Coordinates of C-alpha atoms and ligand atoms in Angstrom, one line a residue:
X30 CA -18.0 -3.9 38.4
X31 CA -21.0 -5.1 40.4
X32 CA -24.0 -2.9 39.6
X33 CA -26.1 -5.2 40.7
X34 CA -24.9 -6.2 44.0
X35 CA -25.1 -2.8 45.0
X36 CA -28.7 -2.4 44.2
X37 CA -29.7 -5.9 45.4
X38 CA -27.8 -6.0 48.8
X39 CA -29.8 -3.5 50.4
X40 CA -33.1 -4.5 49.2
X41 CA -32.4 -7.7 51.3
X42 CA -31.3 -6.4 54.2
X43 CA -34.6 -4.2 54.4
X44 CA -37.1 -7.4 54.5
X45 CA -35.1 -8.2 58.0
X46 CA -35.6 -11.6 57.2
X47 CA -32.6 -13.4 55.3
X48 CA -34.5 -16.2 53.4
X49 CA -37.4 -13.8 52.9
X50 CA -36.1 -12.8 49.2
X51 CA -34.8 -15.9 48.1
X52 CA -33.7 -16.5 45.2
X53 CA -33.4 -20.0 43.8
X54 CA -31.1 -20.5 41.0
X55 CA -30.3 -23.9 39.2
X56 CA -27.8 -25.7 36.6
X57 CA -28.7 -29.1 35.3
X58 CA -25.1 -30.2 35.6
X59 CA -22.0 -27.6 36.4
X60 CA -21.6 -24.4 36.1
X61 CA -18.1 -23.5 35.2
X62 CA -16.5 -20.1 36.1
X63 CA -13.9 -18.8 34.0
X64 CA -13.2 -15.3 36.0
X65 CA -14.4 -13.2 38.7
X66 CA -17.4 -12.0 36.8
X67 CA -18.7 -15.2 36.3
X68 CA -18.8 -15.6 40.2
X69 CA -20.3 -12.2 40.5
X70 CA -22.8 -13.4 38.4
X71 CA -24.3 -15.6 40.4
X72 CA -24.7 -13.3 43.8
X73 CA -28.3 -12.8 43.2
X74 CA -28.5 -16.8 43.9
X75 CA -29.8 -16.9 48.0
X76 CA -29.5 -20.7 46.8
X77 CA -28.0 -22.5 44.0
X78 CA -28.9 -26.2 42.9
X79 CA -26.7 -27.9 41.1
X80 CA -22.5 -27.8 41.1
X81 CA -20.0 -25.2 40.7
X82 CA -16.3 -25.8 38.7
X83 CA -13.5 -23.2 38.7
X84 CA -12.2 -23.6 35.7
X85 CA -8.2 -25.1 35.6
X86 CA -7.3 -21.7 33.8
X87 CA -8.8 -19.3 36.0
X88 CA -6.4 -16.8 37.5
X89 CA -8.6 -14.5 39.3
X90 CA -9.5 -14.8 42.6
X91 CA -13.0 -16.4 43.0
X92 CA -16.1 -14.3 45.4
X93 CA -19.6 -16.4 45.6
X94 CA -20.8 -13.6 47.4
X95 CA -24.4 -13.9 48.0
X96 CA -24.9 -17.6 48.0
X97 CA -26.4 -19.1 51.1
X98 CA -27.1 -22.4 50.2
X99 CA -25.3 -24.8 47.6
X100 CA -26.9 -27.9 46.7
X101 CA -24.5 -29.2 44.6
X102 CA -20.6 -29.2 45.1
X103 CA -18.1 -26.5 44.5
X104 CA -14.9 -27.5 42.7
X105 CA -11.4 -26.2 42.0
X106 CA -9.2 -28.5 40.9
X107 CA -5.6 -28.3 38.8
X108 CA -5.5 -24.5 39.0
X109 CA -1.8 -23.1 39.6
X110 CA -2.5 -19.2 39.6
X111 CA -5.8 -19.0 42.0
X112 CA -5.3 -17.3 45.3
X113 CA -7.9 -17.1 46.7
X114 CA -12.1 -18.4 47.2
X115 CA -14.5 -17.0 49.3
X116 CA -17.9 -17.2 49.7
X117 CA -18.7 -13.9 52.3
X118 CA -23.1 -15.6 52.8
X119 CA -22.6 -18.8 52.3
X120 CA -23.6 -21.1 55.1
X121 CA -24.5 -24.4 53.8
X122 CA -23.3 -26.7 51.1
X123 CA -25.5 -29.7 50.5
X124 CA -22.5 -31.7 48.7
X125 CA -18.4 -32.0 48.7
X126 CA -16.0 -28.6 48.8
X127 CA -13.4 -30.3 46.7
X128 CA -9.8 -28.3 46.0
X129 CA -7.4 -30.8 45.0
X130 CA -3.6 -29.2 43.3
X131 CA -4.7 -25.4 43.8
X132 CA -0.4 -24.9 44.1
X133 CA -0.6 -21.0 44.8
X134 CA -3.9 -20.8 47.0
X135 CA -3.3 -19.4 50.3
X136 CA -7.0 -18.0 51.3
X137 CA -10.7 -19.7 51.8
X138 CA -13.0 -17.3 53.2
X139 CA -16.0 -18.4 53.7
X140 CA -16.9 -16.9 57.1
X141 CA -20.4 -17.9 57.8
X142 CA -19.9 -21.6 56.6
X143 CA -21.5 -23.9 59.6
X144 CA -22.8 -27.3 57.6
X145 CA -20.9 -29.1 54.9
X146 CA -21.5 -32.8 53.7
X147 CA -17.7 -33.5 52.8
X148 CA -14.2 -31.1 52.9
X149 CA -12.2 -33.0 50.4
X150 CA -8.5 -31.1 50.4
X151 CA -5.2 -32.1 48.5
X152 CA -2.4 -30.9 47.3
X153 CA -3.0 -27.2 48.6
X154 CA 0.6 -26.1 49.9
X155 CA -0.1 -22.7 50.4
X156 CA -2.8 -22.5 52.4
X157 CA -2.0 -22.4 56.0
X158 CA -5.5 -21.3 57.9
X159 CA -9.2 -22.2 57.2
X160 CA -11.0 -19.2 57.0
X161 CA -14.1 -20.8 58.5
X162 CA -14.9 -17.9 61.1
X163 CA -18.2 -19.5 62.2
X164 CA -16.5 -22.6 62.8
X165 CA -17.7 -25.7 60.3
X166 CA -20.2 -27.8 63.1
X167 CA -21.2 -30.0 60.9
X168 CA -19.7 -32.6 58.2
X169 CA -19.9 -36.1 57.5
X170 CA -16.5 -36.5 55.8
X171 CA -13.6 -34.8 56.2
X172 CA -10.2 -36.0 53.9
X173 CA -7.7 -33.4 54.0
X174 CA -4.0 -33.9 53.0
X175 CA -0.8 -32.4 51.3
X176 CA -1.9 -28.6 52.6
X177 CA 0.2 -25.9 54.6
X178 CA -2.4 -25.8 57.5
X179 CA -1.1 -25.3 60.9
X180 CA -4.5 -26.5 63.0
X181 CA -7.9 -27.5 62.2
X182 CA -9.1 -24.6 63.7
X183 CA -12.5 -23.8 61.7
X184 CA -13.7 -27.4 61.5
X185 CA -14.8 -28.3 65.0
X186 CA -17.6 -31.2 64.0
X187 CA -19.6 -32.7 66.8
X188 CA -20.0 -36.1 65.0
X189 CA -18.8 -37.6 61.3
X190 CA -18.9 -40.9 59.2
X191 CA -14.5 -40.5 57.6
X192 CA -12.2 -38.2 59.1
X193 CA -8.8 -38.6 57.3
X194 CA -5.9 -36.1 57.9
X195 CA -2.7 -36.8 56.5
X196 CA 0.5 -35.6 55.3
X197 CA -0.1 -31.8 56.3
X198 CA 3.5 -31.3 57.9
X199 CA 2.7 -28.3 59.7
X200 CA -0.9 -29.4 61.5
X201 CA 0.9 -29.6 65.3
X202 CA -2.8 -29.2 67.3
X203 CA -6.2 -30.8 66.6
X204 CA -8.7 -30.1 69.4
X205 CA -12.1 -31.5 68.5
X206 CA -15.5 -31.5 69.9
X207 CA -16.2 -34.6 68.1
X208 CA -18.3 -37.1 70.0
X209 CA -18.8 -40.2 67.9
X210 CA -17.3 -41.4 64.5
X211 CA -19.4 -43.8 62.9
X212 CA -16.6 -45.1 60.1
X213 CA -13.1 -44.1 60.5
X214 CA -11.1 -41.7 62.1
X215 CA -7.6 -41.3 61.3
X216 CA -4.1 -38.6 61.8
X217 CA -0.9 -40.2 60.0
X218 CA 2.2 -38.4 59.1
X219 CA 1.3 -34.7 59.9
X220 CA 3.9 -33.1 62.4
X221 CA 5.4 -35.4 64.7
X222 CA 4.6 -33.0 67.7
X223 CA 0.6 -33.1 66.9
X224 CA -0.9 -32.7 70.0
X225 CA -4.4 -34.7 69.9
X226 CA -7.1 -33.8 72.3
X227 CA -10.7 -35.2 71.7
X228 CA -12.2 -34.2 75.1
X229 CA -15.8 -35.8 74.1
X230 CA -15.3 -38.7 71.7
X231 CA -17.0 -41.4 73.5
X232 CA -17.5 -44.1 70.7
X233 CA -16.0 -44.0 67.4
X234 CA -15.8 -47.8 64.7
X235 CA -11.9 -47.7 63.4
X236 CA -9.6 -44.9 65.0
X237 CA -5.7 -44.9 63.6
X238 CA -2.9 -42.9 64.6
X239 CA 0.7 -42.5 63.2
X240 CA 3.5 -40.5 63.9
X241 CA 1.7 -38.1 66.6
X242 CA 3.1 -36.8 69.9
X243 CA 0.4 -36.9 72.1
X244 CA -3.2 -38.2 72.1
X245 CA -5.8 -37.6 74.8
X246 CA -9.3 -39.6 74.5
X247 CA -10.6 -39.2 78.1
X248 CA -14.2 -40.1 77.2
X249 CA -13.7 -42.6 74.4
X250 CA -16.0 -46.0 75.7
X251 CA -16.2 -48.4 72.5
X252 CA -14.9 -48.9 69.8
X253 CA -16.7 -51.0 67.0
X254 CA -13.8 -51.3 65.6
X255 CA -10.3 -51.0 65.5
X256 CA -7.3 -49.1 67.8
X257 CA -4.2 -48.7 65.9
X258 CA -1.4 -46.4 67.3
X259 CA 1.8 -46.8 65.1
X260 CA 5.2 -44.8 65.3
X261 CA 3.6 -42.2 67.7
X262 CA 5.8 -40.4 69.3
X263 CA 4.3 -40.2 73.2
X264 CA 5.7 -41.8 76.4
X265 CA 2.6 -43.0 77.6
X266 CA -1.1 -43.7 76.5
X267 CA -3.8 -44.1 78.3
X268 CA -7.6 -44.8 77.4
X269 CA -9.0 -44.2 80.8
X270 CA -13.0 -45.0 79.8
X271 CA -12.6 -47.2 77.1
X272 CA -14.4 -50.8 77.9
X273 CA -14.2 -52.5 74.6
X274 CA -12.9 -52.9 71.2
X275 CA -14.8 -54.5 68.7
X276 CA -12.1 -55.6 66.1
X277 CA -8.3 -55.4 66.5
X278 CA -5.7 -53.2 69.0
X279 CA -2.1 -52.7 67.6
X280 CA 0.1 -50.5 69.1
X281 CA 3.1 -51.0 67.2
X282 CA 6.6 -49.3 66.5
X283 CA 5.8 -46.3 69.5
X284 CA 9.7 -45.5 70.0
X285 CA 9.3 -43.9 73.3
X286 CA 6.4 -45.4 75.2
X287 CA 7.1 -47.2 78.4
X288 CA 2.8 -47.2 79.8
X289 CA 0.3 -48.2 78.5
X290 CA -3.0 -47.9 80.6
X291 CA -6.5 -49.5 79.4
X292 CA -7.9 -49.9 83.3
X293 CA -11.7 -50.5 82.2
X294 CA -10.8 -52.7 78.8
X295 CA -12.5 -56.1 79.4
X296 CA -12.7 -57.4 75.9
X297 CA -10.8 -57.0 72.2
X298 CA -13.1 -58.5 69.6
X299 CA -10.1 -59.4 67.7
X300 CA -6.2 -59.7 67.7
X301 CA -4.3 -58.1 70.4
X302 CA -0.8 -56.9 69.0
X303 CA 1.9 -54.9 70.6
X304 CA 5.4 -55.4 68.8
X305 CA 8.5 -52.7 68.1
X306 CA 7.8 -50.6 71.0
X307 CA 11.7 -50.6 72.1
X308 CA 11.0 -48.9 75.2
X309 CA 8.1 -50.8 76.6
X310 CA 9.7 -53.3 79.7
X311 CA 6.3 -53.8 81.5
X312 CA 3.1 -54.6 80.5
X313 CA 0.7 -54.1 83.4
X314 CA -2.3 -51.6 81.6
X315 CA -4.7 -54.4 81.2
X316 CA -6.4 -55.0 84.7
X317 CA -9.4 -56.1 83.6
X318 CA -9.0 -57.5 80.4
X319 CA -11.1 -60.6 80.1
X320 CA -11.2 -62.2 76.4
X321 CA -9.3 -61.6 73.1
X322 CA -11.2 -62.9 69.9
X323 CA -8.4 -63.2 68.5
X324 CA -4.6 -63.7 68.7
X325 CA -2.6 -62.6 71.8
X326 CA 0.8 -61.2 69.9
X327 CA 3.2 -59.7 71.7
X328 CA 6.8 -59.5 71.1
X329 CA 9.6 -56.8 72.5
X330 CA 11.4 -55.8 75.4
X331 CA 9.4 -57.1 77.9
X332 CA 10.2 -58.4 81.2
X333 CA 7.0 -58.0 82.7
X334 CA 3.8 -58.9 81.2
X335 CA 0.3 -59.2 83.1
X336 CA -3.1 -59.9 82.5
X337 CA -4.5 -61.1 85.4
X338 CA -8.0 -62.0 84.3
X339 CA -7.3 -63.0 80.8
X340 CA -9.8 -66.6 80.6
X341 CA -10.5 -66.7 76.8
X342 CA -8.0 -66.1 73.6
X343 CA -9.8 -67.8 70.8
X344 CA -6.7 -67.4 68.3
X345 CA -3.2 -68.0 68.5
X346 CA -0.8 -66.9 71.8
X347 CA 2.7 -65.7 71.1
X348 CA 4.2 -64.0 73.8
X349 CA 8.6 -63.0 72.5
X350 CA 10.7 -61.2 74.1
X351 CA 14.5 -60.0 75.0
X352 CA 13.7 -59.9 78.4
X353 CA 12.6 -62.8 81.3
X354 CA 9.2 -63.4 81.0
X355 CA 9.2 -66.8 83.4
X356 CA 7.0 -65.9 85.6
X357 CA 4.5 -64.7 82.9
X358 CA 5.1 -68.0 81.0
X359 CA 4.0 -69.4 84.3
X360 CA 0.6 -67.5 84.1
X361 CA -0.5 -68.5 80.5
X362 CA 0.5 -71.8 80.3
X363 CA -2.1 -73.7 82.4
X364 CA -4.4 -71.3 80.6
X365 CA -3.5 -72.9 77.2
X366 CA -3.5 -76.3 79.4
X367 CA -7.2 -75.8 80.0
X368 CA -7.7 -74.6 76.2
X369 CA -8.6 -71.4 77.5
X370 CA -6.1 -70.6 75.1
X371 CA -7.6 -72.2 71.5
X372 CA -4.9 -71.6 69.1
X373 CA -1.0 -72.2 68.7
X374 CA 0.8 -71.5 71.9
X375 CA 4.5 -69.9 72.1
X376 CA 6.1 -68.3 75.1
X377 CA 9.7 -67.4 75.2
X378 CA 12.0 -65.3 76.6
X379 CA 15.8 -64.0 76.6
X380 CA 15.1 -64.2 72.9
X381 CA 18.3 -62.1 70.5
X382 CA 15.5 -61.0 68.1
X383 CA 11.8 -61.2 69.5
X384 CA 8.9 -61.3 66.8
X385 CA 5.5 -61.9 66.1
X386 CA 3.2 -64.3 65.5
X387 CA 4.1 -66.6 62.6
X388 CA 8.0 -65.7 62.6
X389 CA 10.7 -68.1 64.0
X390 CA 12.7 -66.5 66.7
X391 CA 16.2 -66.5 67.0
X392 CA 16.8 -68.1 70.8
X393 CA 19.9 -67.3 73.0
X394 CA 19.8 -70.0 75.6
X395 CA 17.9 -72.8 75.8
X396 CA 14.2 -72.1 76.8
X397 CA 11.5 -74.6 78.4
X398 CA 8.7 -73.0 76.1
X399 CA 10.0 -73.9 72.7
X400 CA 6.7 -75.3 70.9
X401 CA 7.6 -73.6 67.8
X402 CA 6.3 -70.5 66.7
X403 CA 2.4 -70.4 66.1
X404 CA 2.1 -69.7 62.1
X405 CA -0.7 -68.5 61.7
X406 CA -3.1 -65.8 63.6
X407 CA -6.5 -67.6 63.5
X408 CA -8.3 -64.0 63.6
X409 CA -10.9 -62.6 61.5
X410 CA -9.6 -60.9 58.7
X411 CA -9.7 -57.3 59.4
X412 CA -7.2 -57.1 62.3
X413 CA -5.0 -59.1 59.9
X414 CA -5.5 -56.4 57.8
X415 CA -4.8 -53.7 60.4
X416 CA -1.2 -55.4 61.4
X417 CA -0.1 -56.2 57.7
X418 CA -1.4 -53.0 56.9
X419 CA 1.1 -51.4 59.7
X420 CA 4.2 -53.8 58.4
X421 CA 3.7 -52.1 55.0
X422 CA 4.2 -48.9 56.2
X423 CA 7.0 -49.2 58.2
X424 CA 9.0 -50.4 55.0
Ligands
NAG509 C1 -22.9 -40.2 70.2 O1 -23.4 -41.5 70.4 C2 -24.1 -41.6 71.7 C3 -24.5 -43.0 71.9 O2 -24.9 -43.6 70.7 C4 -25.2 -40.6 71.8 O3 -25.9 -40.7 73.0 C5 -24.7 -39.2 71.5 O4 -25.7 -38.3 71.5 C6 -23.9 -39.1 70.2 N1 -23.3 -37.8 70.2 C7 -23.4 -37.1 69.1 C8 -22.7 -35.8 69.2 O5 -24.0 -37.4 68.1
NAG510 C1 -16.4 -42.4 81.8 O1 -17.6 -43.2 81.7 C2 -18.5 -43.0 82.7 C3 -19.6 -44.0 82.6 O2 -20.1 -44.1 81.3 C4 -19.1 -41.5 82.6 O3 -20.0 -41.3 83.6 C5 -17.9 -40.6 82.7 O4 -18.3 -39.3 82.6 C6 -16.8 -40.9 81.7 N1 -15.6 -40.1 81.9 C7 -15.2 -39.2 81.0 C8 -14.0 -38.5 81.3 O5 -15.8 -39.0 80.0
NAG511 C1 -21.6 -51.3 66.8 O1 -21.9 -52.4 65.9 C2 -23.1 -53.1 66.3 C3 -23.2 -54.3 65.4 O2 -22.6 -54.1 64.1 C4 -24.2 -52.2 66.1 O3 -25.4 -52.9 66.5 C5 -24.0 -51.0 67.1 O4 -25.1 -50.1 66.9 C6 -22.7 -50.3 66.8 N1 -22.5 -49.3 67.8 C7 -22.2 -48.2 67.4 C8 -22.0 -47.3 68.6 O5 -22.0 -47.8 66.3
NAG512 C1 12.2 -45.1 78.3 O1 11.2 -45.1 79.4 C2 11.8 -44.6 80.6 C3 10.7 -44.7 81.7 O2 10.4 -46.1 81.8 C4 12.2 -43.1 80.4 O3 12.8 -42.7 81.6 C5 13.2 -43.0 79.3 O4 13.5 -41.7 79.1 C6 12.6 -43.6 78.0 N1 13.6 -43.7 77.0 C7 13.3 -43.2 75.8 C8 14.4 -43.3 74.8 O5 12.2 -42.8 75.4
NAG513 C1 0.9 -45.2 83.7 O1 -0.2 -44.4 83.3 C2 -1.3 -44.4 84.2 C3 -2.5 -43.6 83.6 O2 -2.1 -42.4 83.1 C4 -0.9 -43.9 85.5 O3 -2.0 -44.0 86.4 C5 0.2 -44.7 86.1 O4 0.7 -44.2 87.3 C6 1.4 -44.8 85.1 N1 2.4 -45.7 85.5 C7 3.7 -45.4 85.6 C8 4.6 -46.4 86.0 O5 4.1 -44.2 85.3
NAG514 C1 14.9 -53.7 72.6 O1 15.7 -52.6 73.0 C2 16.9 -52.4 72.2 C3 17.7 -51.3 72.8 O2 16.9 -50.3 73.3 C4 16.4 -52.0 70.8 O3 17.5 -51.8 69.9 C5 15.6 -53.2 70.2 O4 15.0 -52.8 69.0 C6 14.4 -53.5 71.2 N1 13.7 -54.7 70.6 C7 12.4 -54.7 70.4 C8 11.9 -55.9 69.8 O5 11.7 -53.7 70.6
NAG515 C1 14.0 -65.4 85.2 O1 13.2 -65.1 86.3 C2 12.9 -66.2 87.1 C3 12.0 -65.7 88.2 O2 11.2 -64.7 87.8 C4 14.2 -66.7 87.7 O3 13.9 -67.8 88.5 C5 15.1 -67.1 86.6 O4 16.4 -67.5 87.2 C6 15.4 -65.9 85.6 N1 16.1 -66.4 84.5 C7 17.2 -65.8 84.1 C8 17.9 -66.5 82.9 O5 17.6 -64.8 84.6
NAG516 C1 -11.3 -51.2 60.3 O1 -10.1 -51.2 59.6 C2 -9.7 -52.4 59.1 C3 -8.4 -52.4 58.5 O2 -7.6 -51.3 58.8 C4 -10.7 -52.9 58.1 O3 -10.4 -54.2 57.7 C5 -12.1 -53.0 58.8 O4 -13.1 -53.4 57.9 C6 -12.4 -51.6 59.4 N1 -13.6 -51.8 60.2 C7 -14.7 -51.1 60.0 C8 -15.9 -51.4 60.8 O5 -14.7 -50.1 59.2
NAG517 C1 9.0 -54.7 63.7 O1 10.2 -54.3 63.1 C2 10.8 -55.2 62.3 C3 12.2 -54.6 61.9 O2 12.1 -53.3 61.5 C4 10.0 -55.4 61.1 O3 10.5 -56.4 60.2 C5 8.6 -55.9 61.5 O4 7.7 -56.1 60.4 C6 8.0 -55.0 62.6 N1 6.8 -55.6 63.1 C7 5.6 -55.1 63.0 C8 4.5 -55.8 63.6 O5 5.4 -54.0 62.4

């Protein structure tokens, strides 16, 4: 079927050099492959500019053999009979790998793949490994959801702009050599037992995680931007190195956890939310934490709160909980007596139903602190965003 490959394959290995034979082959706009030979077609292409569609009717399985360089994207999308794409040379792609509702795909070889500019993957139930032998190093945006995949194992990027992972039911381990994220970085509703471990992330802008069971960020230092951990499913987290935030922590709705540990954390840039964590009675992971730009919002089960060295919260303070928080009442008080606390002040305990900022409690006894509920979190936006954003999801 290949004639052609035959004869050409050897006459590159004999220059001993692998670009020394290039061939450049371009498209002005896509080239479209309807069938096998189409694909075969272009292995004479050392590197092909422009983009590459598989056609939606295409029920052969797809080999860009010979390609070494793509300058374009490659794109397979609606296709309900392809099984499988590979791409046995090809080591770069200068654009987006893009397989989006590919129902019956359950292989992607493309074993000498190191440098990508985006992975964009939906909708791919059948494929449960990443044939990237070589191990992707390099991508600046990685969106993969809806697939079979059991691990990330085959993308292990040093640094990215987006990585977005969700709905994968099956992913139970991501281990990363990532070091820095410079947008976002977020793992929502794949397996509830995904185990995280990010040995060498040391600053990242917005990191989010939902529903995982364990999260390990050793090296993380700043964050530019935001901390969210929602419905996770760990008993403790811990951000050993992390100094400070830059917009908004929440750490909402985590069933099970009972410690939370931020020794080195001296400032959040924004709000400060816990809430929902039913199992959280102390609150004693903050050592060092020295100023909230925003609101302090904590409501829950707590009968121990402490932040010794809190001086500054520029937005509102709303400390609620079911438990007796007198003597941490007695802390904050004389700090919102010296307007080291700017906004709306409201510290209760032995509260029925505890809640956040904003929302009137319902009381059990008669409390001393009862200033009425601060309505409104004078924070900047984005946190706002963050903690309406998590009150949507749990609906
Ligand atoms: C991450 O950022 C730090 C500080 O900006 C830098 O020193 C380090 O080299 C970066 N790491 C990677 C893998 O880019
Ligand atoms: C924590 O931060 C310090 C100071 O920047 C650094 O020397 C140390 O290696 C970090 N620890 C980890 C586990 O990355
Ligand atoms: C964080 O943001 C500030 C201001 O936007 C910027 O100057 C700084 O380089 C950023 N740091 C990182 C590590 O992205
Ligand atoms: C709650 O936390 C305690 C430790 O403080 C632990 O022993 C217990 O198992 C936890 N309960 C749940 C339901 O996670
Ligand atoms: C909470 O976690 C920190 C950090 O992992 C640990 O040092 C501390 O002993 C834990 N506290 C409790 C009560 O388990
Ligand atoms: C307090 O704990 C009880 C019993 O574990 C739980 O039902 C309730 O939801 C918790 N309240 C909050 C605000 O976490
Ligand atoms: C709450 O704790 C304080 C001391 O921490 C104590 O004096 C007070 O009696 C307690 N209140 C209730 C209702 O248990
Ligand atoms: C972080 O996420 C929040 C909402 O989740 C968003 O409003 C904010 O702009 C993000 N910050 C950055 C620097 O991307
Ligand atoms: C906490 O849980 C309650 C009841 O499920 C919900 O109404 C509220 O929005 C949750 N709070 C946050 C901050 O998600």
């Amino acid at each position: 079927m290949s004639s052609f490959l035959k004869i050409a394959l050897p006459a590159l290995a004999l220059t001993g050099s692998a670009y020394a034979q290039s061939n450049s082959c371009s498209v002005s706009a896509t080239k479209t492959i309807q069938n096998a030979g189409d694909a075969t077609a272009l292995s004479s292409c050392s590197t092909f500019s422009g983009s590459i569609a598989v056609a939606t009717g295409t029920t052969d399985d797809i080999a860009l053999n010979g390609i070494k360089k793509l300058n374009g994207n490659l794109v397979a999308t609606d296709n309900s009979n392809m099984k499988r794409i590979s791409a046995d040379s090809l080591e770069e792609v200068d654009g987006s790998i893009e397989f989006d509702g590919l129902t019956r795909l359950y292989a992607v070889d493309m074993p000498k793949l190191k440098t990508v500019e985006t992975i964009k993957w939906n909708a791919l139930p059948n494929l449960q490994t990443i044939g990237f032998t070589a191990e992707v190093t390099k991508a600046d945006n990685v969106r993969i959801e809806n697939t079979a995949l059991r691990s990330l194992k085959g993308i292990n990027i040093e640094k990215a702009d987006t990585i977005f992972v969700a709905n994968n039911g099956y992913i139970n381990e991501i281990n990363m050599q990532l070091g820095n994220v410079s947008d976002s970085l977020t793992f929502a509703d794949n397996n509830e037992k995904l185990a995280v471990t990010l040995p060498n992330l040391i600053w990242a802008t917005n990191l989010t995680f939902r529903f995982i069971g364990s999260l390990e960020m050793p090296s993380l230092e700043t964050l530019n931007g935001s901390l969210g951990l929602y419905n996770n499913g760990f008993d403790s987290f811990s951000a050993p190195n992390l100094t400070s935030i830059g917009e908004a922590l929440a750490i909402v709705a985590n069933e099970k956890v009972s410690n939370l540990s931020f020794p080195l954390l001296t400032k959040i840039t924004d709000n400060l939310q816990i809430a929902n964590n039913t199992n959280l009675t102390t609150i004693d992971g903050f050592p060092k934490l020295t100023s909230i730009g925003g609101a302090f919002d904590i409501s829950g089960n707590m009968s121990s709160v402490e932040t010794p060295e809190l001086d500054s919260v520029k937005g509102a303070f709303n400390l609620q909980s079911t438990g007796n928080v007198t003597e941490a009442c007695a802390f904050y008080k004389p700090l919102k007596d010296k307007k080291l606390i700017q906004g709306k002040y409201f510290c209760q305990g032995k509260l029925v139903d505890p809640s956040v900022a904003g929302s009137k409690p319902t009381s059990q006894g008669s409390g001393d602190d009862k200033t009425g509920a601060a309505t409104s979190l004078s924070a900047v936006n984005g946190a706002l965003g963050l903690a309406a954003m998590a009150a949507v999801f749990l609906l």
